[in-house]
C-alpha cells in the first residue's frame, strides 16, 4: 500500500473483475459515471448509458430504488445489447436493496456489480440482518460489491460508538477527526463483515465520499494505509461548472499522484439540459494530463494575449479538439496508439513554432501584425505553410492523414 509521502506508483492491491473490466492490482485506473434518468424509463436510461459509454465511461451506475426500477434493469440490459453497448452496469441500492434483489433476481443477474451504503442498509438489529441478506445475494449471484460510505448518510450507531470511545480518551479528537475516523471504520468494518459472511475479498471495492477536498484526501490516505481493497475515488456533491471540476481535480489529483485510487468518478452537477457526459470527459482529462492513462489526442493551445486579437486560433483549437474526440471512437477501433498523439494550436510567433515542434502536429497561426501565414510542423519538421480561408479544413486533413500513415491498423 502507498503511504501519503510515498513516491507516486500504482499500489499493489487485490484486483476485482467487474464484467470484463479489471479494477485494482495492475489494472489501469477505471473511469466510471452515473445516469440521472428515472431507471423505470428503459429507453431514456439505456440511451444515457450508451452515451456515457461511448464518451468513454468504462463502468456506468444506475439507481435501483423501486420495484419498477428493479424490473426495468434486465430490459435496459437487453436494449443496450441491441445498441451494441456492453458496458458493465452497477446497481445503486439504498434502504430497500435487500427486498428489491430478493424479489427480482433477474435484476441481480443483469448487473455487473452492486453498490451498497452501510449507512442506509437498515437500523438496529435490522441493519445486520439486511446487510447479511445483501451479501448473501451477492455471493449467490457471484457479484462484486462496492461498500460506499457517504458522509451525508453515515451509520449513526457507529458514529455514536466512536464518539463515546473518543470521550474516554485523555486527549479527545475534534469533530472533524471523529467524522473521518467514522468514515474509515464504517468501510473497513463492513468489508470485514462481508468477508465473514462469505464474500471473497477480491469481490469488494471500498469508497468513502465526502464533499470537502481536505477531508477526502485525509480519509483516503488513512483508508489506503489500512487495507488492500481497490478504492473508488470521488468527491461527492462536487458542484456545478468550474467549481465542481476544480474541486474534483484538486482532490483526486493529490490521491492519484500518491498511488491511491483504482477507479474514479467526477460527480458534476450538470447545468439544466446539460450534457451528462461532461463528467466522463473531465475524469479522462484528469488521468491523461497526469500521465496515468491516454484516452484521446491532447490539444495544447495558448491562452491568447494582446498579440492574438484574432479569434481564429481559438476557433481552430476548439474545432480540432472536437474533431479528434468525435473521431476517436472510430480511430480506437481501427488504429493502435492514436490516443497518444499530441497536437498544438498556437496563436502567434512568440511560442508558436517552438510549441508546434514539440507536438506530433502543430500549427502556428499569425498574431496581430504578423504575416498572414500558418506554418505546420509534423514531428518537429516544418512541412507546409497554410494560408487563406481553408486553414481549418486543410489542418484537419493533415491530422487525419497523419493518423492513417502513422498508427498501425488494429488486427
Short mmCIF file of C-alpha atoms in Angstrom, two decimals:
data_model
loop_
_atom_site.label_atom_id
_atom_site.label_comp_id
_atom_site.label_asym_id
_atom_site.label_seq_id
_atom_site.Cartn_x
_atom_site.Cartn_y
_atom_site.Cartn_z
CA UNK A 1 0.00 0.00 0.00
CA UNK A 2 1.15 3.54 -0.71
CA UNK A 3 1.77 5.90 2.19
CA UNK A 4 0.91 9.58 1.94
CA UNK A 5 4.53 10.61 1.38
CA UNK A 6 5.44 7.74 -0.95
CA UNK A 7 6.70 8.19 -4.46
CA UNK A 8 3.85 8.08 -7.00
CA UNK A 9 3.17 4.50 -8.06
CA UNK A 10 0.27 2.14 -8.65
CA UNK A 11 -0.22 0.43 -5.35
CA UNK A 12 -0.44 -3.32 -5.06
CA UNK A 13 -3.94 -4.42 -4.08
CA UNK A 14 -6.48 -7.09 -4.89
CA UNK A 15 -7.99 -6.97 -8.34
CA UNK A 16 -11.77 -7.11 -8.72
CA UNK A 17 -13.31 -8.10 -12.04
CA UNK A 18 -16.49 -6.26 -13.00
CA UNK A 19 -17.86 -7.74 -16.18
CA UNK A 20 -14.81 -7.61 -18.44
CA UNK A 21 -13.24 -4.70 -16.56
CA UNK A 22 -10.48 -5.18 -14.03
CA UNK A 23 -10.26 -2.79 -11.07
CA UNK A 24 -7.23 -2.69 -8.80
CA UNK A 25 -4.00 -4.64 -8.87
CA UNK A 26 -2.09 -3.87 -12.05
CA UNK A 27 -5.20 -2.83 -13.99
CA UNK A 28 -5.37 0.77 -15.28
CA UNK A 29 -7.40 3.29 -13.31
CA UNK A 30 -11.00 2.98 -14.48
CA UNK A 31 -13.39 5.82 -15.33
CA UNK A 32 -16.99 5.47 -14.27
CA UNK A 33 -20.13 7.61 -14.28
CA UNK A 34 -23.77 7.51 -13.23
CA UNK A 35 -27.05 8.15 -15.02
CA UNK A 36 -29.55 10.75 -13.83
CA UNK A 37 -32.56 9.29 -15.65
CA UNK A 38 -35.51 7.58 -13.98
CA UNK A 39 -34.44 3.93 -14.20
CA UNK A 40 -38.05 2.92 -14.71
CA UNK A 41 -37.78 4.63 -18.10
CA UNK A 42 -36.00 1.86 -20.00
CA UNK A 43 -35.46 3.82 -23.21
CA UNK A 44 -34.12 7.01 -21.60
CA UNK A 45 -31.83 5.11 -19.24
CA UNK A 46 -30.43 2.83 -21.93
CA UNK A 47 -29.78 5.80 -24.20
CA UNK A 48 -27.94 7.71 -21.48
CA UNK A 49 -25.90 4.65 -20.54
CA UNK A 50 -24.94 4.30 -24.20
CA UNK A 51 -23.97 7.98 -24.38
CA UNK A 52 -21.81 7.69 -21.29
CA UNK A 53 -20.17 4.50 -22.54
CA UNK A 54 -19.44 6.00 -25.95
CA UNK A 55 -17.93 9.04 -24.24
CA UNK A 56 -15.51 6.68 -22.50
CA UNK A 57 -17.17 5.59 -19.26
CA UNK A 58 -15.94 2.07 -18.55
CA UNK A 59 -18.50 1.42 -15.80
CA UNK A 60 -21.94 3.03 -15.50
CA UNK A 61 -24.01 3.13 -12.33
CA UNK A 62 -27.80 3.32 -12.32
CA UNK A 63 -30.24 3.96 -9.49
CA UNK A 64 -32.34 0.97 -8.41
CA UNK A 65 -34.81 2.34 -5.89
CA UNK A 66 -38.23 0.85 -6.70
CA UNK A 67 -39.72 -2.47 -7.74
CA UNK A 68 -40.38 -0.96 -11.17
CA UNK A 69 -36.76 0.15 -11.47
CA UNK A 70 -35.53 -3.32 -10.49
CA UNK A 71 -37.84 -4.90 -13.08
CA UNK A 72 -36.53 -2.47 -15.71
CA UNK A 73 -32.85 -3.40 -15.29
CA UNK A 74 -32.95 -6.58 -17.44
CA UNK A 75 -34.82 -4.64 -20.13
CA UNK A 76 -32.17 -1.92 -20.04
CA UNK A 77 -29.50 -4.57 -20.46
CA UNK A 78 -31.39 -6.01 -23.44
CA UNK A 79 -31.76 -2.58 -25.06
CA UNK A 80 -28.03 -1.94 -24.60
CA UNK A 81 -27.26 -5.24 -26.32
CA UNK A 82 -29.36 -4.10 -29.26
CA UNK A 83 -27.28 -0.90 -29.33
CA UNK A 84 -24.09 -2.99 -29.24
CA UNK A 85 -23.11 -1.48 -25.88
CA UNK A 86 -21.67 -3.96 -23.37
CA UNK A 87 -20.52 -1.58 -20.62
CA UNK A 88 -20.91 -3.15 -17.15
CA UNK A 89 -23.89 -1.82 -15.19
CA UNK A 90 -23.68 -1.12 -11.46
CA UNK A 91 -26.83 -1.10 -9.38
CA UNK A 92 -27.01 1.63 -6.73
CA UNK A 93 -29.06 0.44 -3.73
CA UNK A 94 -30.22 2.30 -0.62
CA UNK A 95 -32.71 1.37 2.11
CA UNK A 96 -34.55 -1.41 0.24
CA UNK A 97 -31.88 -3.19 -1.80
CA UNK A 98 -32.33 -6.46 0.08
CA UNK A 99 -36.02 -6.53 -0.86
CA UNK A 100 -35.59 -5.49 -4.47
CA UNK A 101 -32.84 -8.00 -5.20
CA UNK A 102 -34.74 -10.81 -3.43
CA UNK A 103 -37.93 -10.09 -5.35
CA UNK A 104 -36.15 -9.52 -8.69
CA UNK A 105 -33.24 -11.98 -9.01
CA UNK A 106 -33.11 -11.19 -12.74
CA UNK A 107 -32.09 -7.66 -11.74
CA UNK A 108 -29.05 -9.02 -9.89
CA UNK A 109 -28.20 -11.23 -12.87
CA UNK A 110 -28.25 -8.23 -15.21
CA UNK A 111 -25.91 -6.14 -13.08
CA UNK A 112 -22.14 -6.46 -13.05
CA UNK A 113 -21.73 -5.02 -9.55
CA UNK A 114 -23.85 -3.96 -6.57
CA UNK A 115 -23.23 -0.71 -4.67
CA UNK A 116 -24.46 -0.63 -1.09
CA UNK A 117 -24.21 2.10 1.51
CA UNK A 118 -23.69 0.73 5.04
CA UNK A 119 -25.39 3.83 6.45
CA UNK A 120 -28.58 3.09 4.53
CA UNK A 121 -28.89 -0.69 4.88
CA UNK A 122 -31.09 -0.59 7.95
CA UNK A 123 -31.26 0.43 11.60
CA UNK A 124 -30.61 -1.52 14.76
CA UNK A 125 -31.00 -5.28 14.52
CA UNK A 126 -32.43 -4.94 11.02
CA UNK A 127 -29.18 -3.41 9.80
CA UNK A 128 -27.16 -6.59 10.43
CA UNK A 129 -29.90 -8.82 9.03
CA UNK A 130 -30.39 -6.77 5.88
CA UNK A 131 -26.66 -6.33 5.31
CA UNK A 132 -26.25 -10.11 5.58
CA UNK A 133 -29.08 -10.59 3.12
CA UNK A 134 -27.40 -8.30 0.57
CA UNK A 135 -24.09 -10.12 0.95
CA UNK A 136 -25.81 -13.49 0.55
CA UNK A 137 -27.42 -12.27 -2.67
CA UNK A 138 -24.06 -11.02 -3.95
CA UNK A 139 -22.49 -14.40 -3.20
CA UNK A 140 -25.33 -16.34 -4.78
CA UNK A 141 -25.19 -14.32 -7.99
CA UNK A 142 -21.37 -14.06 -7.89
CA UNK A 143 -21.43 -10.25 -7.97
CA UNK A 144 -18.74 -7.95 -6.61
CA UNK A 145 -19.89 -5.12 -4.39
CA UNK A 146 -18.79 -1.60 -3.62
CA UNK A 147 -19.24 -0.69 0.00
CA UNK A 148 -19.76 3.04 -0.43
CA UNK A 149 -19.72 5.11 2.72
CA UNK A 150 -21.04 8.67 2.37
CA UNK A 151 -20.68 11.36 4.99
CA UNK A 152 -24.25 12.52 4.44
CA UNK A 153 -25.63 9.12 5.41
CA UNK A 154 -23.10 7.83 7.90
CA UNK A 155 -24.16 4.94 10.16
CA UNK A 156 -25.36 6.82 13.24
CA UNK A 157 -24.87 3.90 15.66
CA UNK A 158 -21.25 3.54 14.56
CA UNK A 159 -20.73 7.30 14.85
CA UNK A 160 -22.20 7.28 18.36
CA UNK A 161 -19.90 4.43 19.38
CA UNK A 162 -16.82 6.23 18.10
CA UNK A 163 -17.88 9.45 19.84
CA UNK A 164 -18.28 7.54 23.11
CA UNK A 165 -14.85 5.98 22.71
CA UNK A 166 -13.39 9.39 21.93
CA UNK A 167 -14.87 10.86 25.08
CA UNK A 168 -12.87 8.34 27.13
CA UNK A 169 -9.54 9.42 25.62
CA UNK A 170 -7.15 11.55 27.60
CA UNK A 171 -6.81 13.77 24.53
CA UNK A 172 -10.08 13.58 22.59
CA UNK A 173 -10.09 14.21 18.86
CA UNK A 174 -12.04 17.08 17.36
CA UNK A 175 -15.31 16.71 15.44
CA UNK A 176 -13.64 16.65 12.00
CA UNK A 177 -11.22 13.92 13.06
CA UNK A 178 -14.08 11.89 14.51
CA UNK A 179 -16.06 12.15 11.27
CA UNK A 180 -13.04 10.99 9.27
CA UNK A 181 -12.40 8.10 11.64
CA UNK A 182 -16.05 7.05 11.47
CA UNK A 183 -15.97 7.03 7.66
CA UNK A 184 -12.92 4.79 7.52
CA UNK A 185 -14.18 2.49 10.28
CA UNK A 186 -17.55 2.08 8.60
CA UNK A 187 -15.93 0.96 5.36
CA UNK A 188 -13.42 -1.40 6.96
CA UNK A 189 -15.82 -2.96 9.45
CA UNK A 190 -18.42 -3.51 6.74
CA UNK A 191 -15.83 -5.15 4.47
CA UNK A 192 -14.66 -7.41 7.26
CA UNK A 193 -18.25 -8.42 8.00
CA UNK A 194 -18.88 -9.12 4.30
CA UNK A 195 -15.91 -11.47 4.25
CA UNK A 196 -17.12 -13.20 7.42
CA UNK A 197 -20.43 -13.78 5.64
CA UNK A 198 -18.68 -15.49 2.74
CA UNK A 199 -17.92 -12.77 0.17
CA UNK A 200 -14.42 -13.17 -1.17
CA UNK A 201 -12.01 -10.34 -0.51
CA UNK A 202 -11.36 -9.96 -4.22
CA UNK A 203 -15.03 -9.12 -4.75
CA UNK A 204 -15.00 -5.96 -2.62
CA UNK A 205 -14.29 -2.33 -3.53
CA UNK A 206 -14.43 0.46 -0.97
CA UNK A 207 -15.24 4.15 -1.16
CA UNK A 208 -15.59 6.93 1.43
CA UNK A 209 -17.11 10.00 -0.18
CA UNK A 210 -17.23 13.48 1.29
CA UNK A 211 -17.61 16.92 -0.29
CA UNK A 212 -14.55 18.58 1.30
CA UNK A 213 -11.24 18.32 -0.55
CA UNK A 214 -9.00 18.09 2.52
CA UNK A 215 -11.38 15.65 4.21
CA UNK A 216 -11.35 13.38 1.16
CA UNK A 217 -7.55 13.38 0.95
CA UNK A 218 -7.14 12.62 4.66
CA UNK A 219 -9.75 9.85 4.67
CA UNK A 220 -8.36 8.04 1.64
CA UNK A 221 -4.78 8.28 2.87
CA UNK A 222 -5.88 6.53 6.07
CA UNK A 223 -8.02 4.02 4.20
CA UNK A 224 -5.16 3.16 1.85
CA UNK A 225 -2.83 2.56 4.80
CA UNK A 226 -5.27 0.20 6.49
CA UNK A 227 -6.50 -2.08 3.71
CA UNK A 228 -5.63 -3.58 0.35
CA UNK A 229 -9.09 -3.42 -1.23
CA UNK A 230 -9.37 -1.47 -4.50
CA UNK A 231 -10.58 2.06 -3.84
CA UNK A 232 -13.12 4.10 -5.77
CA UNK A 233 -12.39 7.83 -5.64
CA UNK A 234 -14.85 10.65 -5.97
CA UNK A 235 -15.64 13.98 -4.37
CA UNK A 236 -19.35 13.76 -3.71
CA UNK A 237 -21.57 16.76 -4.38
CA UNK A 238 -18.65 18.43 -6.13
CA UNK A 239 -20.92 21.11 -7.61
CA UNK A 240 -21.53 22.74 -10.96
CA UNK A 241 -19.27 24.03 -13.69
CA UNK A 242 -15.76 25.20 -12.89
CA UNK A 243 -16.25 24.78 -9.14
CA UNK A 244 -17.07 21.10 -9.47
CA UNK A 245 -14.25 20.50 -11.96
CA UNK A 246 -11.64 22.33 -9.88
CA UNK A 247 -12.67 20.73 -6.59
CA UNK A 248 -12.70 17.21 -8.05
CA UNK A 249 -9.39 17.73 -9.82
CA UNK A 250 -7.73 19.13 -6.69
CA UNK A 251 -8.80 16.20 -4.52
CA UNK A 252 -8.36 13.33 -6.97
CA UNK A 253 -5.03 14.51 -8.34
CA UNK A 254 -3.36 14.54 -4.94
CA UNK A 255 -4.50 10.99 -4.20
CA UNK A 256 -3.73 9.64 -7.66
CA UNK A 257 -0.25 11.15 -7.51
CA UNK A 258 0.30 9.23 -4.29
CA UNK A 259 -0.77 5.98 -5.93
CA UNK A 260 -4.15 5.88 -4.19
CA UNK A 261 -7.24 5.03 -6.22
CA UNK A 262 -8.28 2.38 -8.71
CA UNK A 263 -11.46 3.82 -10.21
CA UNK A 264 -12.73 7.41 -10.30
CA UNK A 265 -15.89 9.38 -10.88
CA UNK A 266 -16.22 13.15 -11.22
CA UNK A 267 -19.62 13.97 -9.68
CA UNK A 268 -20.57 17.12 -11.56
CA UNK A 269 -23.99 18.74 -11.28
CA UNK A 270 -24.96 19.34 -14.91
CA UNK A 271 -26.46 22.64 -15.96
CA UNK A 272 -30.18 22.44 -16.81
CA UNK A 273 -30.31 20.48 -20.03
CA UNK A 274 -26.54 20.00 -19.82
CA UNK A 275 -24.59 17.06 -21.16
CA UNK A 276 -24.12 14.27 -18.63
CA UNK A 277 -21.03 13.05 -20.46
CA UNK A 278 -19.02 16.03 -19.23
CA UNK A 279 -18.16 14.13 -16.07
CA UNK A 280 -16.61 11.37 -18.18
CA UNK A 281 -14.52 13.83 -20.21
CA UNK A 282 -13.24 15.55 -17.06
CA UNK A 283 -12.30 12.22 -15.43
CA UNK A 284 -10.40 11.17 -18.55
CA UNK A 285 -8.62 14.51 -18.75
CA UNK A 286 -7.52 14.28 -15.12
CA UNK A 287 -5.94 10.89 -15.76
CA UNK A 288 -4.45 11.86 -19.11
CA UNK A 289 -2.96 15.20 -18.07
CA UNK A 290 -1.34 13.41 -15.12
CA UNK A 291 0.16 10.85 -17.49
CA UNK A 292 -1.68 7.94 -15.89
CA UNK A 293 -3.72 6.93 -18.94
CA UNK A 294 -4.31 8.06 -22.52
CA UNK A 295 -7.80 8.28 -23.99
CA UNK A 296 -7.77 10.77 -26.84
CA UNK A 297 -5.22 13.05 -28.55
CA UNK A 298 -4.40 16.06 -26.40
CA UNK A 299 -4.62 19.54 -27.90
CA UNK A 300 -2.31 22.21 -26.44
CA UNK A 301 -3.39 25.77 -27.16
CA UNK A 302 -2.15 29.15 -25.97
CA UNK A 303 -4.47 31.29 -23.82
CA UNK A 304 -4.20 34.34 -26.05
CA UNK A 305 -2.88 37.80 -25.24
CA UNK A 306 -2.56 41.24 -26.80
CA UNK A 307 -0.67 39.67 -29.69
CA UNK A 308 -3.68 37.50 -30.59
CA UNK A 309 -6.60 39.80 -31.13
CA UNK A 310 -7.99 37.44 -33.78
CA UNK A 311 -10.24 34.61 -32.62
CA UNK A 312 -9.07 32.31 -35.43
CA UNK A 313 -6.70 30.28 -33.25
CA UNK A 314 -9.39 29.85 -30.57
CA UNK A 315 -11.90 28.61 -33.12
CA UNK A 316 -9.33 26.28 -34.67
CA UNK A 317 -8.31 24.86 -31.28
CA UNK A 318 -11.94 24.22 -30.34
CA UNK A 319 -12.73 22.67 -33.70
CA UNK A 320 -9.71 20.38 -33.67
CA UNK A 321 -10.38 19.26 -30.10
CA UNK A 322 -13.96 18.42 -31.05
CA UNK A 323 -12.79 16.71 -34.25
CA UNK A 324 -10.35 14.33 -32.56
CA UNK A 325 -12.82 13.46 -29.79
CA UNK A 326 -15.52 12.68 -32.36
CA UNK A 327 -13.13 10.61 -34.46
CA UNK A 328 -11.63 8.76 -31.50
CA UNK A 329 -14.28 6.01 -31.25
CA UNK A 330 -13.51 5.04 -34.85
CA UNK A 331 -9.76 5.51 -34.53
CA UNK A 332 -9.57 3.47 -31.32
CA UNK A 333 -11.17 0.50 -33.08
CA UNK A 334 -9.10 0.82 -36.24
CA UNK A 335 -5.69 2.11 -35.08
CA UNK A 336 -3.19 1.30 -32.34
CA UNK A 337 -1.79 4.12 -30.21
CA UNK A 338 -3.62 7.12 -31.68
CA UNK A 339 -4.72 8.19 -28.20
CA UNK A 340 -1.09 9.20 -27.54
CA UNK A 341 -0.99 11.75 -30.36
CA UNK A 342 -0.36 15.37 -29.35
CA UNK A 343 -1.50 18.49 -31.20
CA UNK A 344 -0.69 22.17 -30.73
CA UNK A 345 -2.67 25.18 -31.93
CA UNK A 346 -0.75 28.38 -31.21
CA UNK A 347 -1.75 32.00 -31.74
CA UNK A 348 1.44 33.91 -32.55
CA UNK A 349 5.14 33.69 -33.33
CA UNK A 350 6.40 34.05 -29.72
CA UNK A 351 5.88 30.44 -28.63
CA UNK A 352 4.07 29.13 -31.71
CA UNK A 353 6.88 27.46 -33.63
CA UNK A 354 8.58 26.09 -30.51
CA UNK A 355 5.39 24.54 -29.10
CA UNK A 356 4.39 23.25 -32.53
CA UNK A 357 7.70 21.43 -32.89
CA UNK A 358 7.16 19.64 -29.56
CA UNK A 359 3.82 18.18 -30.66
CA UNK A 360 3.24 15.44 -33.21
CA UNK A 361 1.37 18.02 -35.25
CA UNK A 362 1.40 21.75 -34.55
CA UNK A 363 0.25 24.91 -36.25
CA UNK A 364 1.37 28.46 -35.51
CA UNK A 365 -1.27 30.95 -36.56
CA UNK A 366 -0.40 34.60 -37.27
CA UNK A 367 -0.73 37.04 -34.41
CA UNK A 368 -1.59 40.71 -34.67
CA UNK A 369 0.57 42.37 -37.31
CA UNK A 370 2.26 39.11 -38.35
CA UNK A 371 2.39 37.79 -41.91
CA UNK A 372 -0.94 36.03 -42.71
CA UNK A 373 0.59 32.55 -42.92
CA UNK A 374 0.39 29.48 -40.65
CA UNK A 375 3.36 27.10 -40.68
CA UNK A 376 2.54 23.49 -39.82
CA UNK A 377 5.05 21.21 -38.11
CA UNK A 378 4.87 17.42 -38.16
CA UNK A 379 7.11 15.53 -35.71
CA UNK A 380 9.27 18.62 -35.33
CA UNK A 381 9.70 19.41 -39.02
CA UNK A 382 8.02 22.23 -40.91
CA UNK A 383 6.09 20.52 -43.71
CA UNK A 384 3.73 23.11 -45.14
CA UNK A 385 2.53 26.69 -44.73
CA UNK A 386 -1.22 27.24 -44.78
CA UNK A 387 -2.94 30.48 -45.72
CA UNK A 388 -6.34 31.72 -46.78
CA UNK A 389 -9.82 30.70 -45.68
CA UNK A 390 -9.38 26.90 -45.76
CA UNK A 391 -6.85 26.55 -42.95
CA UNK A 392 -9.26 24.61 -40.73
CA UNK A 393 -10.21 22.04 -43.36
CA UNK A 394 -6.60 21.65 -44.51
CA UNK A 395 -5.29 21.24 -40.96
CA UNK A 396 -7.93 18.63 -40.15
CA UNK A 397 -6.91 16.73 -43.28
CA UNK A 398 -3.28 16.82 -42.16
CA UNK A 399 -4.34 15.32 -38.83
CA UNK A 400 -6.41 12.58 -40.48
CA UNK A 401 -3.61 11.74 -42.94
CA UNK A 402 -1.09 11.57 -40.09
CA UNK A 403 -3.26 9.09 -38.18
CA UNK A 404 -3.68 6.93 -41.28
CA UNK A 405 0.03 6.65 -42.02
CA UNK A 406 1.49 6.71 -38.50
CA UNK A 407 -0.62 4.39 -36.35
CA UNK A 408 -0.78 0.74 -37.44
CA UNK A 409 -4.09 -0.98 -38.10
CA UNK A 410 -5.54 -2.90 -35.18
CA UNK A 411 -5.56 -6.57 -36.02
#
